[in-house]
Amino acid sequence: MSSSANAKKLEAPKKRKNFRSSFHDLDLKEWRNYPELITDSLWQLGGRSRSSVHKGDYHGNFVPQIPEQMLRRFTKKNDVVLDLFSGMATTLIECRRLGRHGLGVELQESICRDSRERLGAAENPHDVTTTVVHGDSSSSSLPDKLMPHLQALGRDSVDHVLLHPPYWDIIEFTEGDDERDLSSCESLEGFLEMFEQVVVNGAKLLEPGRFMTLVIGDKYCSGEWIPLGFECMEVMRGCGMTLRAINIKDIQGNEKGKGKNNNLWRYRALRNGLYVFKHEYVMLFRKQG
Ligand SMILES: C[S@@+](CC[C@H](N)C(=O)[O-])C[C@H]1O[C@@H](n2cnc3c(N)ncnc32)[C@H](O)[C@@H]1O
């Protein structure tokens, strides 16, 4: 063997770069070609996307760009996504657009009906299954209730969980006293206890190594800033979820009716020594493998 051949043999094998990930199907060889995907913790999304059949008519719905960002970065085609506070099915509409199966749970029967109708009008180019289930996400029987829907997809677990709970009692979602509604809790402790049960259900169904998203904002109560976001974050960490990101999302231009009252809010802030909310959180957690 020549000396140059010998030297070649002794060279350390070149490390092969891994351009694929276990939790998304972006082509990392082409990583420059995804300028629309956010990798920074400050999210300035601008206005609500008008893609598909989305409308901003449900009080408390989030902008479609939030589930879009999370699904594209943390799920693959044909993965199963679970939204435990489905509302008007913003997440499920995005599932259809992006080719993920979607399961949404919503407490209000009328909203289940309306959101199924809206979802039915959305195109389904990837022929995925998207289902709105009427139910209580804080009930310990929820995983059993969802199992037939998962089995119909050949699964007994999900690949991503999205949580966009009521911001405690800022908006009352149900009329009367429905104890299952997280927005009807009398105390912060009660709200956090119910939220914990929802997280337990989500974590039970989530595949190890996969991700859970929490979207939430804070609130003021009698002149005191209540850090709902951080309280909920601690609940999730207490349930064994690893915190991966606290993203701050600009809510400017996304608040119904606040625009015309901007000066009033500014005046109140100056008078009372407060700050006007202009952000909410998009937090990311991972279930350990
Ligand atoms: C902030 S909204 C979610 C909006 C949704 N992301 C969208 O874009 O339409 C919270 C939703 O949680 C629902 N909800 C409240 N308590 C619930 C519970 N225990 N189980 C399931 N859904 C619940 C409310 O009816 C409301 O529709």
GROMACS .gro file of C-alpha atoms and ligand atoms in nm:
model
  316
    1MET     CA    1   0.000   0.000   0.000
    2SER     CA    2   0.141   0.345  -0.093
    3SER     CA    3   0.207   0.590   0.189
    4SER     CA    4  -0.064   0.828   0.061
    5ALA     CA    5  -0.320   0.545   0.064
    6ASN     CA    6  -0.212   0.464   0.420
    7ALA     CA    7  -0.259   0.827   0.526
    8LYS     CA    8  -0.608   0.827   0.371
    9LYS     CA    9  -0.696   0.514   0.566
   10LEU     CA   10  -0.591   0.680   0.892
   11GLU     CA   11  -0.803   0.992   0.828
   12ALA     CA   12  -1.097   1.018   1.061
   13PRO     CA   13  -1.423   0.940   0.878
   14LYS     CA   14  -1.594   1.259   0.775
   15LYS     CA   15  -1.898   1.333   0.990
   16ARG     CA   16  -2.210   1.320   0.775
   17LYS     CA   17  -2.433   1.617   0.835
   18ASN     CA   18  -2.788   1.530   0.933
   19PHE     CA   19  -3.018   1.748   0.725
   20ARG     CA   20  -3.336   1.587   0.861
   21SER     CA   21  -3.505   1.618   1.197
   22SER     CA   22  -3.723   1.381   1.394
   23PHE     CA   23  -3.993   1.643   1.452
   24HIS     CA   24  -4.029   1.842   1.128
   25ASP     CA   25  -3.984   1.783   0.759
   26LEU     CA   26  -3.801   2.101   0.662
   27ASP     CA   27  -3.508   2.039   0.432
   28LEU     CA   28  -3.217   2.180   0.632
   29LYS     CA   29  -2.989   2.172   0.328
   30GLU     CA   30  -3.220   2.452   0.209
   31TRP     CA   31  -3.240   2.625   0.547
   32ARG     CA   32  -3.197   2.968   0.386
   33ASN     CA   33  -3.520   2.917   0.194
   34TYR     CA   34  -3.755   2.951   0.493
   35PRO     CA   35  -3.737   3.326   0.573
   36GLU     CA   36  -4.101   3.319   0.687
   37LEU     CA   37  -4.027   3.077   0.976
   38ILE     CA   38  -3.954   3.259   1.301
   39THR     CA   39  -3.651   3.151   1.504
   40ASP     CA   40  -3.626   3.462   1.727
   41SER     CA   41  -3.816   3.509   2.053
   42LEU     CA   42  -3.978   3.841   1.955
   43TRP     CA   43  -4.280   3.782   1.731
   44GLN     CA   44  -4.409   4.082   1.536
   45LEU     CA   45  -4.666   3.917   1.314
   46GLY     CA   46  -4.849   4.226   1.192
   47GLY     CA   47  -5.215   4.175   1.101
   48ARG     CA   48  -5.425   3.859   1.096
   49SER     CA   49  -5.358   3.634   0.798
   50ARG     CA   50  -5.659   3.609   0.566
   51SER     CA   51  -5.565   3.267   0.431
   52SER     CA   52  -5.823   2.988   0.390
   53VAL     CA   53  -6.160   3.040   0.568
   54HIS     CA   54  -6.017   3.213   0.877
   55LYS     CA   55  -6.210   3.506   1.028
   56GLY     CA   56  -6.139   3.711   1.338
   57ASP     CA   57  -6.503   3.701   1.445
   58TYR     CA   58  -6.472   3.477   1.753
   59HIS     CA   59  -6.380   3.672   2.062
   60GLY     CA   60  -6.054   3.526   2.182
   61ASN     CA   61  -5.937   3.341   1.873
   62PHE     CA   62  -5.570   3.356   1.789
   63VAL     CA   63  -5.418   3.460   1.457
   64PRO     CA   64  -5.363   3.163   1.219
   65GLN     CA   65  -4.993   3.251   1.195
   66ILE     CA   66  -4.942   3.106   1.547
   67PRO     CA   67  -5.048   2.747   1.469
   68GLU     CA   68  -4.889   2.780   1.124
   69GLN     CA   69  -4.549   2.861   1.277
   70MET     CA   70  -4.572   2.582   1.534
   71LEU     CA   71  -4.699   2.316   1.292
   72ARG     CA   72  -4.434   2.390   1.033
   73ARG     CA   73  -4.146   2.387   1.281
   74PHE     CA   74  -4.261   2.108   1.516
   75THR     CA   75  -4.465   1.862   1.311
   76LYS     CA   76  -4.440   1.664   0.988
   77LYS     CA   77  -4.691   1.588   0.715
   78ASN     CA   78  -4.959   1.342   0.836
   79ASP     CA   79  -4.865   1.395   1.203
   80VAL     CA   80  -5.153   1.418   1.452
   81VAL     CA   81  -5.211   1.754   1.626
   82LEU     CA   82  -5.433   1.796   1.933
   83ASP     CA   83  -5.582   2.137   2.027
   84LEU     CA   84  -5.744   2.117   2.371
   85PHE     CA   85  -5.916   2.461   2.345
   86SER     CA   86  -6.028   2.444   1.985
   87GLY     CA   87  -6.265   2.748   1.971
   88MET     CA   88  -6.337   2.832   1.606
   89ALA     CA   89  -6.092   2.563   1.489
   90THR     CA   90  -5.810   2.798   1.379
   91THR     CA   91  -5.559   2.518   1.442
   92LEU     CA   92  -5.761   2.257   1.254
   93ILE     CA   93  -5.802   2.485   0.951
   94GLU     CA   94  -5.422   2.522   0.948
   95CYS     CA   95  -5.392   2.142   0.979
   96ARG     CA   96  -5.593   2.107   0.659
   97ARG     CA   97  -5.382   2.366   0.479
   98LEU     CA   98  -5.054   2.208   0.590
   99GLY     CA   99  -5.145   1.838   0.570
  100ARG     CA  100  -5.161   1.738   0.940
  101HIS     CA  101  -5.444   1.541   1.101
  102GLY     CA  102  -5.616   1.754   1.365
  103LEU     CA  103  -5.825   1.681   1.671
  104GLY     CA  104  -5.984   1.973   1.857
  105VAL     CA  105  -6.171   1.967   2.188
  106GLU     CA  106  -6.419   2.245   2.267
  107LEU     CA  107  -6.656   2.281   2.563
  108GLN     CA  108  -6.929   2.491   2.400
  109GLU     CA  109  -7.166   2.290   2.185
  110SER     CA  110  -7.270   2.589   1.970
  111ILE     CA  111  -6.905   2.671   1.896
  112CYS     CA  112  -6.841   2.306   1.805
  113ARG     CA  113  -7.125   2.331   1.554
  114ASP     CA  114  -7.012   2.664   1.408
  115SER     CA  115  -6.648   2.561   1.387
  116ARG     CA  116  -6.735   2.229   1.215
  117GLU     CA  117  -6.925   2.429   0.956
  118ARG     CA  118  -6.632   2.664   0.899
  119LEU     CA  119  -6.386   2.376   0.888
  120GLY     CA  120  -6.605   2.196   0.636
  121ALA     CA  121  -6.577   2.497   0.403
  122ALA     CA  122  -6.196   2.490   0.417
  123GLU     CA  123  -6.007   2.317   0.136
  124ASN     CA  124  -5.849   1.984   0.223
  125PRO     CA  125  -5.582   1.938  -0.045
  126HIS     CA  126  -5.384   1.677   0.154
  127ASP     CA  127  -5.696   1.475   0.242
  128VAL     CA  128  -5.631   1.478   0.619
  129THR     CA  129  -5.883   1.409   0.896
  130THR     CA  130  -5.986   1.705   1.112
  131THR     CA  131  -6.239   1.648   1.391
  132VAL     CA  132  -6.395   1.877   1.651
  133VAL     CA  133  -6.493   1.684   1.965
  134HIS     CA  134  -6.743   1.833   2.208
  135GLY     CA  135  -6.593   1.780   2.553
  136ASP     CA  136  -6.421   1.901   2.868
  137SER     CA  137  -6.041   1.904   2.834
  138SER     CA  138  -5.999   1.912   3.211
  139SER     CA  139  -6.185   1.583   3.264
  140SER     CA  140  -5.970   1.285   3.359
  141SER     CA  141  -6.175   1.072   3.118
  142LEU     CA  142  -6.072   1.284   2.817
  143PRO     CA  143  -5.788   1.055   2.694
  144ASP     CA  144  -6.034   0.759   2.680
  145LYS     CA  145  -6.289   0.975   2.499
  146LEU     CA  146  -6.033   1.071   2.233
  147MET     CA  147  -5.896   0.719   2.185
  148PRO     CA  148  -6.149   0.604   1.919
  149HIS     CA  149  -6.063   0.913   1.710
  150LEU     CA  150  -5.692   0.835   1.739
  151GLN     CA  151  -5.743   0.467   1.665
  152ALA     CA  152  -5.930   0.561   1.348
  153LEU     CA  153  -5.599   0.721   1.240
  154GLY     CA  154  -5.405   0.411   1.344
  155ARG     CA  155  -5.260   0.589   1.649
  156ASP     CA  156  -5.285   0.592   2.026
  157SER     CA  157  -5.086   0.915   2.079
  158VAL     CA  158  -5.041   1.260   1.923
  159ASP     CA  159  -4.738   1.446   1.783
  160HIS     CA  160  -4.812   1.799   1.904
  161VAL     CA  161  -5.043   1.955   2.161
  162LEU     CA  162  -5.162   2.318   2.140
  163LEU     CA  163  -5.309   2.496   2.441
  164HIS     CA  164  -5.483   2.834   2.405
  165PRO     CA  165  -5.687   2.846   2.726
  166PRO     CA  166  -5.909   3.132   2.841
  167TYR     CA  167  -5.692   3.400   2.999
  168TRP     CA  168  -5.870   3.310   3.323
  169ASP     CA  169  -6.181   3.537   3.343
  170ILE     CA  170  -6.087   3.813   3.096
  171ILE     CA  171  -6.352   3.681   2.853
  172GLU     CA  172  -6.639   3.472   2.989
  173PHE     CA  173  -6.691   3.198   2.735
  174THR     CA  174  -7.003   3.029   2.875
  175GLU     CA  175  -7.315   3.192   3.010
  176GLY     CA  176  -7.427   3.092   3.357
  177ASP     CA  177  -7.210   2.885   3.582
  178ASP     CA  178  -7.055   2.605   3.381
  179GLU     CA  179  -6.797   2.475   3.625
  180ARG     CA  180  -6.606   2.304   3.346
  181ASP     CA  181  -6.529   2.636   3.175
  182LEU     CA  182  -6.182   2.761   3.275
  183SER     CA  183  -6.303   3.120   3.235
  184SER     CA  184  -6.568   3.074   3.503
  185CYS     CA  185  -6.320   2.994   3.787
  186GLU     CA  186  -6.367   3.217   4.091
  187SER     CA  187  -6.000   3.216   4.193
  188LEU     CA  188  -5.660   3.202   4.026
  189GLU     CA  189  -5.586   2.883   4.224
  190GLY     CA  190  -5.901   2.719   4.086
  191PHE     CA  191  -5.808   2.822   3.731
  192LEU     CA  192  -5.456   2.682   3.767
  193GLU     CA  193  -5.585   2.353   3.912
  194MET     CA  194  -5.814   2.303   3.612
  195PHE     CA  195  -5.539   2.406   3.374
  196GLU     CA  196  -5.309   2.148   3.534
  197GLN     CA  197  -5.561   1.872   3.464
  198VAL     CA  198  -5.569   1.979   3.098
  199VAL     CA  199  -5.187   1.966   3.082
  200VAL     CA  200  -5.187   1.619   3.243
  201ASN     CA  201  -5.429   1.498   2.972
  202GLY     CA  202  -5.221   1.655   2.694
  203ALA     CA  203  -4.894   1.515   2.830
  204LYS     CA  204  -5.045   1.168   2.863
  205LEU     CA  205  -5.137   1.164   2.493
  206LEU     CA  206  -4.821   1.332   2.363
  207GLU     CA  207  -4.543   1.115   2.213
  208PRO     CA  208  -4.218   1.136   2.416
  209GLY     CA  209  -3.970   1.377   2.259
  210ARG     CA  210  -4.244   1.588   2.099
  211PHE     CA  211  -4.362   1.942   2.175
  212MET     CA  212  -4.648   2.128   2.342
  213THR     CA  213  -4.734   2.495   2.273
  214LEU     CA  214  -4.898   2.730   2.523
  215VAL     CA  215  -5.047   3.061   2.404
  216ILE     CA  216  -5.154   3.293   2.686
  217GLY     CA  217  -5.150   3.653   2.808
  218ASP     CA  218  -5.147   3.822   3.149
  219LYS     CA  219  -5.418   4.029   3.319
  220TYR     CA  220  -5.468   4.317   3.559
  221CYS     CA  221  -5.685   4.272   3.868
  222SER     CA  222  -5.754   4.566   4.103
  223GLY     CA  223  -5.443   4.749   3.987
  224GLU     CA  224  -5.218   4.440   4.019
  225TRP     CA  225  -5.047   4.270   3.723
  226ILE     CA  226  -5.135   3.897   3.744
  227PRO     CA  227  -4.863   3.703   3.558
  228LEU     CA  228  -5.096   3.432   3.422
  229GLY     CA  229  -4.841   3.336   3.160
  230PHE     CA  230  -4.569   3.257   3.413
  231GLU     CA  231  -4.817   3.088   3.650
  232CYS     CA  232  -4.929   2.854   3.369
  233MET     CA  233  -4.567   2.801   3.266
  234GLU     CA  234  -4.486   2.679   3.617
  235VAL     CA  235  -4.784   2.441   3.607
  236MET     CA  236  -4.647   2.290   3.285
  237ARG     CA  237  -4.296   2.255   3.429
  238GLY     CA  238  -4.451   2.093   3.737
  239CYS     CA  239  -4.612   1.836   3.504
  240GLY     CA  240  -4.266   1.735   3.380
  241MET     CA  241  -4.260   1.941   3.059
  242THR     CA  242  -3.924   2.101   2.972
  243LEU     CA  243  -3.941   2.472   2.885
  244ARG     CA  244  -3.783   2.544   2.545
  245ALA     CA  245  -3.895   2.900   2.468
  246ILE     CA  246  -4.081   3.202   2.598
  247ASN     CA  247  -4.170   3.393   2.282
  248ILE     CA  248  -4.320   3.739   2.315
  249LYS     CA  249  -4.586   3.811   2.055
  250ASP     CA  250  -4.696   4.163   1.968
  251ILE     CA  251  -5.075   4.193   1.994
  252GLN     CA  252  -5.088   4.536   1.834
  253GLY     CA  253  -5.358   4.550   1.568
  254ASN     CA  254  -5.509   4.228   1.698
  255GLU     CA  255  -5.729   4.359   1.976
  256LYS     CA  256  -6.092   4.411   1.889
  257GLY     CA  257  -6.205   4.768   1.942
  258LYS     CA  258  -5.902   4.878   2.144
  259GLY     CA  259  -5.766   5.084   1.855
  260LYS     CA  260  -6.012   5.368   1.899
  261ASN     CA  261  -5.952   5.371   2.275
  262ASN     CA  262  -5.575   5.395   2.249
  263ASN     CA  263  -5.563   5.749   2.385
  264LEU     CA  264  -5.788   5.657   2.678
  265TRP     CA  265  -5.567   5.360   2.772
  266ARG     CA  266  -5.258   5.579   2.742
  267TYR     CA  267  -5.416   5.844   2.965
  268ARG     CA  268  -5.512   5.580   3.225
  269ALA     CA  269  -5.162   5.430   3.216
  270LEU     CA  270  -5.005   5.773   3.277
  271ARG     CA  271  -5.255   5.861   3.551
  272ASN     CA  272  -5.237   5.529   3.739
  273GLY     CA  273  -4.873   5.434   3.682
  274LEU     CA  274  -4.950   5.124   3.473
  275TYR     CA  275  -4.851   4.979   3.136
  276VAL     CA  276  -5.093   4.885   2.857
  277PHE     CA  277  -5.074   4.519   2.747
  278LYS     CA  278  -4.928   4.490   2.400
  279HIS     CA  279  -4.792   4.137   2.416
  280GLU     CA  280  -4.884   3.778   2.489
  281TYR     CA  281  -4.675   3.461   2.511
  282VAL     CA  282  -4.617   3.170   2.276
  283MET     CA  283  -4.432   2.923   2.498
  284LEU     CA  284  -4.280   2.599   2.381
  285PHE     CA  285  -4.231   2.285   2.592
  286ARG     CA  286  -4.092   1.940   2.520
  287LYS     CA  287  -4.190   1.607   2.668
  288GLN     CA  288  -3.872   1.417   2.750
  289GLY     CA  289  -3.800   1.113   2.538
  290LIG     C1  290  -5.895   3.143   2.400
  290LIG     S1  291  -6.024   3.045   2.334
  290LIG     C2  292  -5.943   2.948   2.212
  290LIG     C3  293  -5.963   3.006   2.074
  290LIG     C4  294  -5.902   2.926   1.960
  290LIG     N1  295  -5.758   2.920   1.968
  290LIG     C5  296  -5.941   2.988   1.827
  290LIG     O1  297  -5.853   3.036   1.754
  290LIG     O2  298  -6.063   2.997   1.800
  290LIG     C6  299  -6.054   2.929   2.464
  290LIG     C7  300  -6.162   2.827   2.432
  290LIG     O3  301  -6.161   2.728   2.536
  290LIG     C8  302  -6.295   2.684   2.556
  290LIG     N2  303  -6.297   2.615   2.688
  290LIG     C9  304  -6.307   2.667   2.813
  290LIG     N3  305  -6.302   2.570   2.907
  290LIG    C10  306  -6.287   2.451   2.840
  290LIG    C11  307  -6.274   2.316   2.880
  290LIG     N4  308  -6.277   2.279   3.008
  290LIG     N5  309  -6.258   2.222   2.783
  290LIG    C12  310  -6.257   2.256   2.651
  290LIG     N6  311  -6.268   2.383   2.608
  290LIG    C13  312  -6.282   2.480   2.700
  290LIG    C14  313  -6.378   2.810   2.544
  290LIG     O4  314  -6.511   2.781   2.513
  290LIG    C15  315  -6.305   2.883   2.429
  290LIG     O5  316  -6.363   2.852   2.305
   0.00000   0.00000   0.00000
